[in-house]
Amino acid sequence: MTAPDLKAGDLPHLTTERPRHRSATHRITRELFGHDGKFFTVPGTFPGGLPDHIGFTPAVYAVLHAPNPATGEAEFIVRDVDGQRLTLGTSAPDQTTAIRSALSALAAERRAHAQRVEHNRVHILGLAPNPPVRIGYTEAGTCVVHVRCSCPQVEGLAAHYEHVSLAADGWLDEAPTSPWKFCPTSPTQVITEGGTGRLTSTSRNDKGQAVVQVQHTDGRHEVIALAHVSDMT
């Protein structure tokens, strides 16, 4: 599943009972489709190489052993389980080929979706191709805010935001006791209503809000909640 062309690598785990079934009925493929087969789950991160802000809900599929309507010959075919139960990929005389065909089709579909999202962000919404703020966590539990940084990957990636104020309001301030900091390559110029200054430290105030201390060019210091920061450059 991890190979770029899906012609090598491990196939997903197959199970005879439906994963995440919603009721006590329809647990096996014969109950759902009228044919024998097995289930497998495709993770939301499949295929590899998608932008890290593009995610999908894990999806369950069934690989069935059923007669071809045109020829009557028994073949393997993959169908969606949780959606409209549509066919994914093309039928094949063996199970492995049918699954690889389905995964290839799903990979193409998800890559096309990611391209549409990127196009809409840039050409319709006028935004950067990727959200500029990423939230990650270190192994020690410190929340790290990445703002338009040069980090190719984020340890413990947890969320994306369009703006630092949204990251504070929607994530950092939801856990008022957790330590936090900016990544080393994030901008250090902070823009506030009181002007522009240099970031000197990060902390939390007595309300548990994430705050930054800023030294302005005239020498005065200001402590402001990150939720009220206009921008960072």
PDB file of C-alpha atoms in Angstrom:
ATOM      1  CA  MET A   1       0.000   0.000   0.000  1.00  0.00           C
ATOM      2  CA  THR A   2       2.956   2.328   0.496  1.00  0.00           C
ATOM      3  CA  ALA A   3       4.588   1.811  -2.901  1.00  0.00           C
ATOM      4  CA  PRO A   4       4.059   4.745  -5.295  1.00  0.00           C
ATOM      5  CA  ASP A   5       2.756   2.516  -8.095  1.00  0.00           C
ATOM      6  CA  LEU A   6       0.928   0.085  -5.764  1.00  0.00           C
ATOM      7  CA  LYS A   7       2.555  -2.860  -7.547  1.00  0.00           C
ATOM      8  CA  ALA A   8       4.695  -3.779  -4.568  1.00  0.00           C
ATOM      9  CA  GLY A   9       4.468  -3.659  -0.805  1.00  0.00           C
ATOM     10  CA  ASP A  10       2.025  -5.192   1.630  1.00  0.00           C
ATOM     11  CA  LEU A  11      -1.678  -5.451   0.967  1.00  0.00           C
ATOM     12  CA  PRO A  12      -4.169  -4.389   3.653  1.00  0.00           C
ATOM     13  CA  HIS A  13      -5.210  -6.857   6.311  1.00  0.00           C
ATOM     14  CA  LEU A  14      -8.285  -8.880   5.316  1.00  0.00           C
ATOM     15  CA  THR A  15     -10.991  -9.879   7.786  1.00  0.00           C
ATOM     16  CA  THR A  16     -14.138 -11.946   7.431  1.00  0.00           C
ATOM     17  CA  GLU A  17     -16.134  -9.699   9.798  1.00  0.00           C
ATOM     18  CA  ARG A  18     -16.999  -6.126   8.959  1.00  0.00           C
ATOM     19  CA  PRO A  19     -14.795  -3.560  10.753  1.00  0.00           C
ATOM     20  CA  ARG A  20     -16.645  -0.810  12.604  1.00  0.00           C
ATOM     21  CA  HIS A  21     -20.012  -2.419  11.854  1.00  0.00           C
ATOM     22  CA  ARG A  22     -22.901  -0.209  12.964  1.00  0.00           C
ATOM     23  CA  SER A  23     -25.259  -2.889  14.180  1.00  0.00           C
ATOM     24  CA  ALA A  24     -25.441  -6.543  15.129  1.00  0.00           C
ATOM     25  CA  THR A  25     -26.585  -7.428  11.587  1.00  0.00           C
ATOM     26  CA  HIS A  26     -24.773  -7.335   8.249  1.00  0.00           C
ATOM     27  CA  ARG A  27     -21.455  -8.421   9.697  1.00  0.00           C
ATOM     28  CA  ILE A  28     -20.280 -10.544   6.770  1.00  0.00           C
ATOM     29  CA  THR A  29     -20.129  -9.827   3.036  1.00  0.00           C
ATOM     30  CA  ARG A  30     -22.856 -12.320   2.173  1.00  0.00           C
ATOM     31  CA  GLU A  31     -25.288 -10.412   4.385  1.00  0.00           C
ATOM     32  CA  LEU A  32     -24.322  -7.120   2.736  1.00  0.00           C
ATOM     33  CA  PHE A  33     -23.797  -8.089  -0.889  1.00  0.00           C
ATOM     34  CA  GLY A  34     -25.095 -11.628  -1.275  1.00  0.00           C
ATOM     35  CA  HIS A  35     -21.601 -12.959  -2.095  1.00  0.00           C
ATOM     36  CA  ASP A  36     -18.718 -14.397  -0.116  1.00  0.00           C
ATOM     37  CA  GLY A  37     -15.714 -12.191   0.479  1.00  0.00           C
ATOM     38  CA  LYS A  38     -13.608 -10.304   2.997  1.00  0.00           C
ATOM     39  CA  PHE A  39     -13.284  -6.757   4.319  1.00  0.00           C
ATOM     40  CA  PHE A  40     -10.303  -4.413   4.507  1.00  0.00           C
ATOM     41  CA  THR A  41      -9.790  -0.886   5.777  1.00  0.00           C
ATOM     42  CA  VAL A  42      -7.888   1.849   3.943  1.00  0.00           C
ATOM     43  CA  PRO A  43      -6.427   4.491   6.306  1.00  0.00           C
ATOM     44  CA  GLY A  44      -7.141   8.184   5.828  1.00  0.00           C
ATOM     45  CA  THR A  45      -3.442   8.829   5.168  1.00  0.00           C
ATOM     46  CA  PHE A  46      -3.451   6.680   2.016  1.00  0.00           C
ATOM     47  CA  PRO A  47      -1.817   7.214  -0.455  1.00  0.00           C
ATOM     48  CA  GLY A  48       1.520   8.539   0.768  1.00  0.00           C
ATOM     49  CA  GLY A  49       2.806  11.847  -0.484  1.00  0.00           C
ATOM     50  CA  LEU A  50      -0.380  13.882  -0.009  1.00  0.00           C
ATOM     51  CA  PRO A  51      -0.070  17.295   1.697  1.00  0.00           C
ATOM     52  CA  ASP A  52      -0.238  16.749   5.434  1.00  0.00           C
ATOM     53  CA  HIS A  53      -3.288  19.012   5.768  1.00  0.00           C
ATOM     54  CA  ILE A  54      -5.285  16.737   3.454  1.00  0.00           C
ATOM     55  CA  GLY A  55      -6.925  13.919   5.364  1.00  0.00           C
ATOM     56  CA  PHE A  56      -9.605  11.348   4.667  1.00  0.00           C
ATOM     57  CA  THR A  57     -11.836   9.260   6.867  1.00  0.00           C
ATOM     58  CA  PRO A  58     -10.661   5.628   7.067  1.00  0.00           C
ATOM     59  CA  ALA A  59     -12.807   3.674   4.605  1.00  0.00           C
ATOM     60  CA  VAL A  60     -13.942   0.049   4.638  1.00  0.00           C
ATOM     61  CA  TYR A  61     -14.122  -1.974   1.413  1.00  0.00           C
ATOM     62  CA  ALA A  62     -15.115  -5.525   0.588  1.00  0.00           C
ATOM     63  CA  VAL A  63     -13.394  -7.799  -1.908  1.00  0.00           C
ATOM     64  CA  LEU A  64     -16.071 -10.189  -3.239  1.00  0.00           C
ATOM     65  CA  HIS A  65     -15.972 -13.442  -5.149  1.00  0.00           C
ATOM     66  CA  ALA A  66     -18.925 -13.112  -7.519  1.00  0.00           C
ATOM     67  CA  PRO A  67     -19.918 -14.056 -11.093  1.00  0.00           C
ATOM     68  CA  ASN A  68     -19.256 -11.545 -13.851  1.00  0.00           C
ATOM     69  CA  PRO A  69     -22.675 -10.403 -15.148  1.00  0.00           C
ATOM     70  CA  ALA A  70     -21.443 -10.552 -18.761  1.00  0.00           C
ATOM     71  CA  THR A  71     -19.567 -13.854 -18.773  1.00  0.00           C
ATOM     72  CA  GLY A  72     -20.878 -15.716 -15.741  1.00  0.00           C
ATOM     73  CA  GLU A  73     -17.298 -16.503 -14.724  1.00  0.00           C
ATOM     74  CA  ALA A  74     -16.461 -16.066 -11.036  1.00  0.00           C
ATOM     75  CA  GLU A  75     -14.179 -13.064 -10.454  1.00  0.00           C
ATOM     76  CA  PHE A  76     -13.006 -10.873  -7.623  1.00  0.00           C
ATOM     77  CA  ILE A  77     -14.291  -7.309  -7.329  1.00  0.00           C
ATOM     78  CA  VAL A  78     -13.903  -4.592  -4.694  1.00  0.00           C
ATOM     79  CA  ARG A  79     -16.889  -2.547  -3.548  1.00  0.00           C
ATOM     80  CA  ASP A  80     -17.432   0.294  -1.119  1.00  0.00           C
ATOM     81  CA  VAL A  81     -19.047  -0.718   2.184  1.00  0.00           C
ATOM     82  CA  ASP A  82     -19.907   2.493   4.028  1.00  0.00           C
ATOM     83  CA  GLY A  83     -20.965   4.634   1.079  1.00  0.00           C
ATOM     84  CA  GLN A  84     -23.075   3.780  -1.964  1.00  0.00           C
ATOM     85  CA  ARG A  85     -21.465   0.339  -2.325  1.00  0.00           C
ATOM     86  CA  LEU A  86     -19.986   1.248  -5.696  1.00  0.00           C
ATOM     87  CA  THR A  87     -17.343  -0.796  -7.496  1.00  0.00           C
ATOM     88  CA  LEU A  88     -13.769   0.382  -6.992  1.00  0.00           C
ATOM     89  CA  GLY A  89     -11.227  -0.510  -9.663  1.00  0.00           C
ATOM     90  CA  THR A  90     -11.784  -3.380 -12.083  1.00  0.00           C
ATOM     91  CA  SER A  91     -12.597  -7.046 -11.575  1.00  0.00           C
ATOM     92  CA  ALA A  92      -9.814  -9.620 -11.763  1.00  0.00           C
ATOM     93  CA  PRO A  93      -9.454 -13.419 -11.737  1.00  0.00           C
ATOM     94  CA  ASP A  94      -7.476 -13.280  -8.472  1.00  0.00           C
ATOM     95  CA  GLN A  95      -8.017 -11.437  -5.224  1.00  0.00           C
ATOM     96  CA  THR A  96      -4.636  -9.665  -5.057  1.00  0.00           C
ATOM     97  CA  THR A  97      -4.989  -8.079  -8.505  1.00  0.00           C
ATOM     98  CA  ALA A  98      -8.506  -6.888  -7.713  1.00  0.00           C
ATOM     99  CA  ILE A  99      -7.362  -5.239  -4.484  1.00  0.00           C
ATOM    100  CA  ARG A 100      -4.376  -3.558  -6.157  1.00  0.00           C
ATOM    101  CA  SER A 101      -6.648  -2.249  -8.910  1.00  0.00           C
ATOM    102  CA  ALA A 102      -9.004  -0.824  -6.286  1.00  0.00           C
ATOM    103  CA  LEU A 103      -6.177   0.822  -4.342  1.00  0.00           C
ATOM    104  CA  SER A 104      -4.756   2.321  -7.522  1.00  0.00           C
ATOM    105  CA  ALA A 105      -8.138   3.816  -8.398  1.00  0.00           C
ATOM    106  CA  LEU A 106      -8.596   5.156  -4.868  1.00  0.00           C
ATOM    107  CA  ALA A 107      -5.113   6.691  -4.865  1.00  0.00           C
ATOM    108  CA  ALA A 108      -5.845   8.506  -8.144  1.00  0.00           C
ATOM    109  CA  GLU A 109      -9.176   9.749  -6.777  1.00  0.00           C
ATOM    110  CA  ARG A 110      -7.642  11.078  -3.566  1.00  0.00           C
ATOM    111  CA  ARG A 111      -4.719  12.741  -5.342  1.00  0.00           C
ATOM    112  CA  ALA A 112      -7.157  14.491  -7.676  1.00  0.00           C
ATOM    113  CA  HIS A 113      -9.141  15.676  -4.660  1.00  0.00           C
ATOM    114  CA  ALA A 114      -5.972  17.079  -3.068  1.00  0.00           C
ATOM    115  CA  GLN A 115      -5.139  18.948  -6.278  1.00  0.00           C
ATOM    116  CA  ARG A 116      -8.632  20.472  -6.350  1.00  0.00           C
ATOM    117  CA  VAL A 117      -8.304  21.605  -2.742  1.00  0.00           C
ATOM    118  CA  GLU A 118      -4.956  23.240  -3.474  1.00  0.00           C
ATOM    119  CA  HIS A 119      -6.289  24.904  -6.645  1.00  0.00           C
ATOM    120  CA  ASN A 120      -9.318  26.290  -4.803  1.00  0.00           C
ATOM    121  CA  ARG A 121      -7.176  27.632  -1.958  1.00  0.00           C
ATOM    122  CA  VAL A 122      -4.874  29.494  -4.341  1.00  0.00           C
ATOM    123  CA  HIS A 123      -7.107  30.558  -7.233  1.00  0.00           C
ATOM    124  CA  ILE A 124     -10.507  30.971  -5.575  1.00  0.00           C
ATOM    125  CA  LEU A 125      -9.817  31.807  -1.936  1.00  0.00           C
ATOM    126  CA  GLY A 126      -6.496  33.590  -2.536  1.00  0.00           C
ATOM    127  CA  LEU A 127      -4.755  31.585   0.194  1.00  0.00           C
ATOM    128  CA  ALA A 128      -1.385  29.853   0.336  1.00  0.00           C
ATOM    129  CA  PRO A 129      -1.390  26.277  -1.026  1.00  0.00           C
ATOM    130  CA  ASN A 130      -0.987  24.970   2.532  1.00  0.00           C
ATOM    131  CA  PRO A 131      -2.336  26.439   5.786  1.00  0.00           C
ATOM    132  CA  PRO A 132       0.548  28.498   7.244  1.00  0.00           C
ATOM    133  CA  VAL A 133       0.192  27.348  10.871  1.00  0.00           C
ATOM    134  CA  ARG A 134       0.813  23.790  12.017  1.00  0.00           C
ATOM    135  CA  ILE A 135       0.437  22.395  15.528  1.00  0.00           C
ATOM    136  CA  GLY A 136       2.633  19.537  16.713  1.00  0.00           C
ATOM    137  CA  TYR A 137       3.652  17.852  19.953  1.00  0.00           C
ATOM    138  CA  THR A 138       7.021  16.702  21.252  1.00  0.00           C
ATOM    139  CA  GLU A 139       7.401  13.359  23.015  1.00  0.00           C
ATOM    140  CA  ALA A 140       7.517  15.281  26.305  1.00  0.00           C
ATOM    141  CA  GLY A 141       4.072  16.743  25.599  1.00  0.00           C
ATOM    142  CA  THR A 142       5.063  20.300  24.698  1.00  0.00           C
ATOM    143  CA  CYS A 143       2.837  21.866  22.048  1.00  0.00           C
ATOM    144  CA  VAL A 144       4.900  23.390  19.230  1.00  0.00           C
ATOM    145  CA  VAL A 145       3.461  26.064  16.937  1.00  0.00           C
ATOM    146  CA  HIS A 146       4.957  26.174  13.435  1.00  0.00           C
ATOM    147  CA  VAL A 147       4.243  29.440  11.606  1.00  0.00           C
ATOM    148  CA  ARG A 148       5.317  29.586   7.945  1.00  0.00           C
ATOM    149  CA  CYS A 149       8.469  27.769   9.000  1.00  0.00           C
ATOM    150  CA  SER A 150      11.043  25.779   7.051  1.00  0.00           C
ATOM    151  CA  CYS A 151      10.318  22.497   8.863  1.00  0.00           C
ATOM    152  CA  PRO A 152       9.566  19.868   6.176  1.00  0.00           C
ATOM    153  CA  GLN A 153       7.824  17.648   8.735  1.00  0.00           C
ATOM    154  CA  VAL A 154       6.194  18.303  12.090  1.00  0.00           C
ATOM    155  CA  GLU A 155       6.664  15.974  15.030  1.00  0.00           C
ATOM    156  CA  GLY A 156       3.333  14.846  16.449  1.00  0.00           C
ATOM    157  CA  LEU A 157       1.330  16.744  13.839  1.00  0.00           C
ATOM    158  CA  ALA A 158      -2.127  17.435  15.280  1.00  0.00           C
ATOM    159  CA  ALA A 159      -3.810  20.335  13.478  1.00  0.00           C
ATOM    160  CA  HIS A 160      -3.582  23.091  10.846  1.00  0.00           C
ATOM    161  CA  TYR A 161      -4.776  26.683  11.014  1.00  0.00           C
ATOM    162  CA  GLU A 162      -4.858  29.695   8.746  1.00  0.00           C
ATOM    163  CA  HIS A 163      -3.674  32.069  11.471  1.00  0.00           C
ATOM    164  CA  VAL A 164      -1.876  32.015  14.834  1.00  0.00           C
ATOM    165  CA  SER A 165      -4.876  33.602  16.550  1.00  0.00           C
ATOM    166  CA  LEU A 166      -7.076  30.743  15.349  1.00  0.00           C
ATOM    167  CA  ALA A 167      -4.512  28.214  16.566  1.00  0.00           C
ATOM    168  CA  ALA A 168      -4.580  29.818  20.014  1.00  0.00           C
ATOM    169  CA  ASP A 169      -8.338  30.098  20.204  1.00  0.00           C
ATOM    170  CA  GLY A 170      -9.041  26.674  18.708  1.00  0.00           C
ATOM    171  CA  TRP A 171      -6.225  24.582  20.195  1.00  0.00           C
ATOM    172  CA  LEU A 172      -3.680  26.088  22.599  1.00  0.00           C
ATOM    173  CA  ASP A 173      -6.173  27.723  24.937  1.00  0.00           C
ATOM    174  CA  GLU A 174      -8.244  24.534  25.111  1.00  0.00           C
ATOM    175  CA  ALA A 175      -5.471  23.005  27.267  1.00  0.00           C
ATOM    176  CA  PRO A 176      -4.522  25.872  29.597  1.00  0.00           C
ATOM    177  CA  THR A 177      -1.925  23.924  31.583  1.00  0.00           C
ATOM    178  CA  SER A 178       0.091  22.426  28.713  1.00  0.00           C
ATOM    179  CA  PRO A 179       3.497  23.974  27.894  1.00  0.00           C
ATOM    180  CA  TRP A 180       3.949  25.466  24.426  1.00  0.00           C
ATOM    181  CA  LYS A 181       6.496  27.226  22.236  1.00  0.00           C
ATOM    182  CA  PHE A 182       7.203  28.259  18.636  1.00  0.00           C
ATOM    183  CA  CYS A 183       9.463  26.163  16.438  1.00  0.00           C
ATOM    184  CA  PRO A 184      12.944  27.702  15.958  1.00  0.00           C
ATOM    185  CA  THR A 185      12.368  28.733  12.330  1.00  0.00           C
ATOM    186  CA  SER A 186       9.016  30.458  12.848  1.00  0.00           C
ATOM    187  CA  PRO A 187       8.929  34.263  12.391  1.00  0.00           C
ATOM    188  CA  THR A 188       9.986  36.354  15.402  1.00  0.00           C
ATOM    189  CA  GLN A 189       8.355  39.653  14.411  1.00  0.00           C
ATOM    190  CA  VAL A 190       4.958  39.965  16.072  1.00  0.00           C
ATOM    191  CA  ILE A 191       2.305  42.362  14.807  1.00  0.00           C
ATOM    192  CA  THR A 192      -0.200  43.602  17.384  1.00  0.00           C
ATOM    193  CA  GLU A 193      -2.653  46.472  17.636  1.00  0.00           C
ATOM    194  CA  GLY A 194       0.062  48.339  19.500  1.00  0.00           C
ATOM    195  CA  GLY A 195       2.601  47.970  16.708  1.00  0.00           C
ATOM    196  CA  THR A 196       5.328  45.569  15.622  1.00  0.00           C
ATOM    197  CA  GLY A 197       7.920  44.091  17.919  1.00  0.00           C
ATOM    198  CA  ARG A 198      10.342  41.249  18.496  1.00  0.00           C
ATOM    199  CA  LEU A 199       9.164  38.058  20.177  1.00  0.00           C
ATOM    200  CA  THR A 200      11.093  37.564  23.415  1.00  0.00           C
ATOM    201  CA  SER A 201       9.240  34.731  25.181  1.00  0.00           C
ATOM    202  CA  THR A 202       6.116  32.587  25.344  1.00  0.00           C
ATOM    203  CA  SER A 203       4.101  31.614  28.401  1.00  0.00           C
ATOM    204  CA  ARG A 204       0.573  31.466  29.795  1.00  0.00           C
ATOM    205  CA  ASN A 205      -1.252  34.111  31.784  1.00  0.00           C
ATOM    206  CA  ASP A 206      -3.267  33.612  34.982  1.00  0.00           C
ATOM    207  CA  LYS A 207      -6.269  32.608  32.835  1.00  0.00           C
ATOM    208  CA  GLY A 208      -4.296  29.841  31.124  1.00  0.00           C
ATOM    209  CA  GLN A 209      -4.201  31.649  27.770  1.00  0.00           C
ATOM    210  CA  ALA A 210      -1.158  31.311  25.543  1.00  0.00           C
ATOM    211  CA  VAL A 211       0.632  34.678  25.601  1.00  0.00           C
ATOM    212  CA  VAL A 212       3.689  36.195  23.935  1.00  0.00           C
ATOM    213  CA  GLN A 213       6.003  38.872  25.259  1.00  0.00           C
ATOM    214  CA  VAL A 214       6.960  41.447  22.647  1.00  0.00           C
ATOM    215  CA  GLN A 215       9.671  44.112  22.739  1.00  0.00           C
ATOM    216  CA  HIS A 216       8.724  47.064  20.537  1.00  0.00           C
ATOM    217  CA  THR A 217      11.238  49.190  18.652  1.00  0.00           C
ATOM    218  CA  ASP A 218      10.752  52.038  21.142  1.00  0.00           C
ATOM    219  CA  GLY A 219      11.906  49.740  23.959  1.00  0.00           C
ATOM    220  CA  ARG A 220       8.583  49.100  25.662  1.00  0.00           C
ATOM    221  CA  HIS A 221       7.438  45.577  26.418  1.00  0.00           C
ATOM    222  CA  GLU A 222       3.991  44.170  25.841  1.00  0.00           C
ATOM    223  CA  VAL A 223       2.411  40.884  26.909  1.00  0.00           C
ATOM    224  CA  ILE A 224      -0.460  39.907  24.634  1.00  0.00           C
ATOM    225  CA  ALA A 225      -2.625  36.824  24.267  1.00  0.00           C
ATOM    226  CA  LEU A 226      -1.727  34.930  21.110  1.00  0.00           C
ATOM    227  CA  ALA A 227      -5.434  34.888  20.257  1.00  0.00           C
ATOM    228  CA  HIS A 228      -5.150  38.668  19.783  1.00  0.00           C
ATOM    229  CA  VAL A 229      -1.964  38.705  17.680  1.00  0.00           C
ATOM    230  CA  SER A 230      -2.583  40.201  14.232  1.00  0.00           C
ATOM    231  CA  ASP A 231       0.207  38.327  12.439  1.00  0.00           C
ATOM    232  CA  MET A 232       3.814  37.151  12.567  1.00  0.00           C
ATOM    233  CA  THR A 233       6.414  37.938   9.917  1.00  0.00           C
TER     234      THR A 233
END
